[in-house]
C-alpha positions as a printed Julia matrix, in Angstrom:
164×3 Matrix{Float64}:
   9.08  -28.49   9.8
   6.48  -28.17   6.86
   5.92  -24.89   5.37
   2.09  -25.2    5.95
   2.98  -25.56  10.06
   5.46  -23.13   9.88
   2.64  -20.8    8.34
   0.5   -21.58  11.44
   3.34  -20.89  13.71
   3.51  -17.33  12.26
  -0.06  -16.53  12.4
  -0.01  -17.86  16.11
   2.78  -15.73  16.7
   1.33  -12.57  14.86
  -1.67  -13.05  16.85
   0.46  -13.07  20.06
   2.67  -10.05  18.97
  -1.11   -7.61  18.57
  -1.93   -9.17  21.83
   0.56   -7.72  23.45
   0.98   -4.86  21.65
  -2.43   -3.93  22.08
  -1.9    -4.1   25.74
   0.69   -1.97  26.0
  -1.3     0.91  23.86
  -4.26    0.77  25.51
  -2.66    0.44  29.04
  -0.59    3.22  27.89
  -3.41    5.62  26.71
  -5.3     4.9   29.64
  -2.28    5.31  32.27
  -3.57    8.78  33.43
  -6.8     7.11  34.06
  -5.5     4.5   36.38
  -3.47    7.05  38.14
  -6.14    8.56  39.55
  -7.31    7.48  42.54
 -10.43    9.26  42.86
 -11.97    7.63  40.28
 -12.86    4.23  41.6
 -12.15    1.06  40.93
 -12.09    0.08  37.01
 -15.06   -2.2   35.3
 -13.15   -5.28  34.0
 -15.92   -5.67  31.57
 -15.03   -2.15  29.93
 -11.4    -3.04  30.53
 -11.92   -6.51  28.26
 -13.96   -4.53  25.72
 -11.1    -2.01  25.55
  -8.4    -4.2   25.38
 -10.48   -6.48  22.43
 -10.54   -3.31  20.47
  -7.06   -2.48  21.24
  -6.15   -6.3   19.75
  -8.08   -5.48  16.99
  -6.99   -2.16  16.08
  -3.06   -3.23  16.27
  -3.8    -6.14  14.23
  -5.82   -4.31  11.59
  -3.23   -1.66  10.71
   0.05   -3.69  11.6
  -0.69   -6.71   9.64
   0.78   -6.14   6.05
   3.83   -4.23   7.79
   4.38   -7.19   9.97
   3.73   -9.9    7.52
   6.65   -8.01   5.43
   9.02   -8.07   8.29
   8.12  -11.94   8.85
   8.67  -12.95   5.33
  11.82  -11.05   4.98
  13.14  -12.28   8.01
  12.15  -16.43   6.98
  13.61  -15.56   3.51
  17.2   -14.7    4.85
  17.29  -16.72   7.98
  17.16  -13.63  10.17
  16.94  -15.19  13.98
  17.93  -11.92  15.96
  16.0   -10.5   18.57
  17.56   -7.4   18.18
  16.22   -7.53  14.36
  12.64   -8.64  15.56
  12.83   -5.78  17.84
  13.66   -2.95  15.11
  11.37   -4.42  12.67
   8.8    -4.43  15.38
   9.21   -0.39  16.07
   9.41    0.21  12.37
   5.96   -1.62  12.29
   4.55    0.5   15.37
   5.92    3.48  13.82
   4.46    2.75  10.54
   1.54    2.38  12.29
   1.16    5.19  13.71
   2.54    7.7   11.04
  -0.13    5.79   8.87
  -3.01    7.21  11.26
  -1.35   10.82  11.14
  -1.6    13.41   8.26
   0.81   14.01   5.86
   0.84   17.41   3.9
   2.31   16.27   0.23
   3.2    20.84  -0.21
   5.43   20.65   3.19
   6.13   17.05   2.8
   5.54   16.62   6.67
   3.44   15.23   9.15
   1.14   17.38  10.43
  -0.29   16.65  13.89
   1.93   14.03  15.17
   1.65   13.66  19.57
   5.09   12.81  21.01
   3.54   10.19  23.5
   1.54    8.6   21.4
   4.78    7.94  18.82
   6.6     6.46  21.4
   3.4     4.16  22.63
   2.6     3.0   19.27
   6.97    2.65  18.53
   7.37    0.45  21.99
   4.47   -1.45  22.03
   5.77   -2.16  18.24
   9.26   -3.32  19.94
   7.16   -5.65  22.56
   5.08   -7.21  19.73
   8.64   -7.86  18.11
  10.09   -9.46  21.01
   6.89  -11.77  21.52
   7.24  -12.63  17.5
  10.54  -13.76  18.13
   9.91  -15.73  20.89
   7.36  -17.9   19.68
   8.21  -17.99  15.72
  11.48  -15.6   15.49
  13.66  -18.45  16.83
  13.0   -20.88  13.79
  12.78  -18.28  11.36
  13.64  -20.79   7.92
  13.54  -24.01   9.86
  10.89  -25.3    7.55
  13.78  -25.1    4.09
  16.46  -27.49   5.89
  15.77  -31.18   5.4
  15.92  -33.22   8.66
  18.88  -35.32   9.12
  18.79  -38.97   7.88
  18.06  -41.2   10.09
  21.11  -43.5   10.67
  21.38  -47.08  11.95
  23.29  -47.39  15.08
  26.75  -49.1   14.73
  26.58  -53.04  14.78
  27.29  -54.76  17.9
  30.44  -56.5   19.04
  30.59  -60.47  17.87
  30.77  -61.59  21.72
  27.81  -59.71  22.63
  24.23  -61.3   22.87
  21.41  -61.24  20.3
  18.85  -58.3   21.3
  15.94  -59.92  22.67
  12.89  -60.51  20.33
């Protein structure tokens, strides 16, 4: 495989990974909303809008982390799932901590919601996963050469001639 189509391969597979991801925060976050019954049936046109901006906001802060993680992982060969799925966490956690704010005269985060660190740390893990399973698999496929193609054996002498 080329480099430039293994290049597209990531970026499809990036663009898979926020997908999902973003599903899982904004069905997450909105999880108390769905529980309630009372409320009514949801719009699917707010739902779409939602989960567009949830796609968006994913793949806005978690694309240098991820892009780190993916050329890491093509550098060394790395074809784990169990790697894509740590380096996915590390990226939702990143994430996250990156939204939070840090006081340099404690050196600590100040503000930072339980829930919301797991969401963003999961939904991290998922977006891993889905990396993996669509680019992951191959990671350095594109630096081995393909095999040489080799003639097949020569036939018997009492055999016929293939046809023409």
């Amino acid at each position: 495989m080329s480099l430039i189509a293994r290049l597209f391969v990531i970026f499809f597979a990036f663009l898979a990974a926020c997908l999902a991801a973003g599903m899982i925060v904004i069905g997450a976050v909105l999880f108390p909303e769905f529980s309630d019954l009372g409320s009514g049936p949801v719009d699917q046109g707010a739902l779409d809008i939602v989960l567009g901006f949830g796609f968006i906001f994913v793949s806005g802060f978690a694309l240098v982390p991820a892009m780190l993680v993916a050329a890491i992982t093509e550098a060394f060969y790395i074809r784990s799932a169990l790697t894509y799925a740590i380096g996915g966490g590390v990226v939702g956690l990143a994430c996250y901590l990156g939204l939070v704010p840090f006081d340099p005269a404690t050196l600590r985060f100040d503000g930072i919601i339980r829930r919301h660190l797991e969401i963003m740390t999961g939904a991290g893990i998922v977006g891993g996963l889905i990396y993996w399973m669509i680019a992951g698999r191959n990671a350095g496929a594109w630096r081995t050469r393909p095999a040489p193609l080799i003639s097949p054996p020569p036939l018997p002498s009492h055999s016929r001639p293939p046809a023409p």
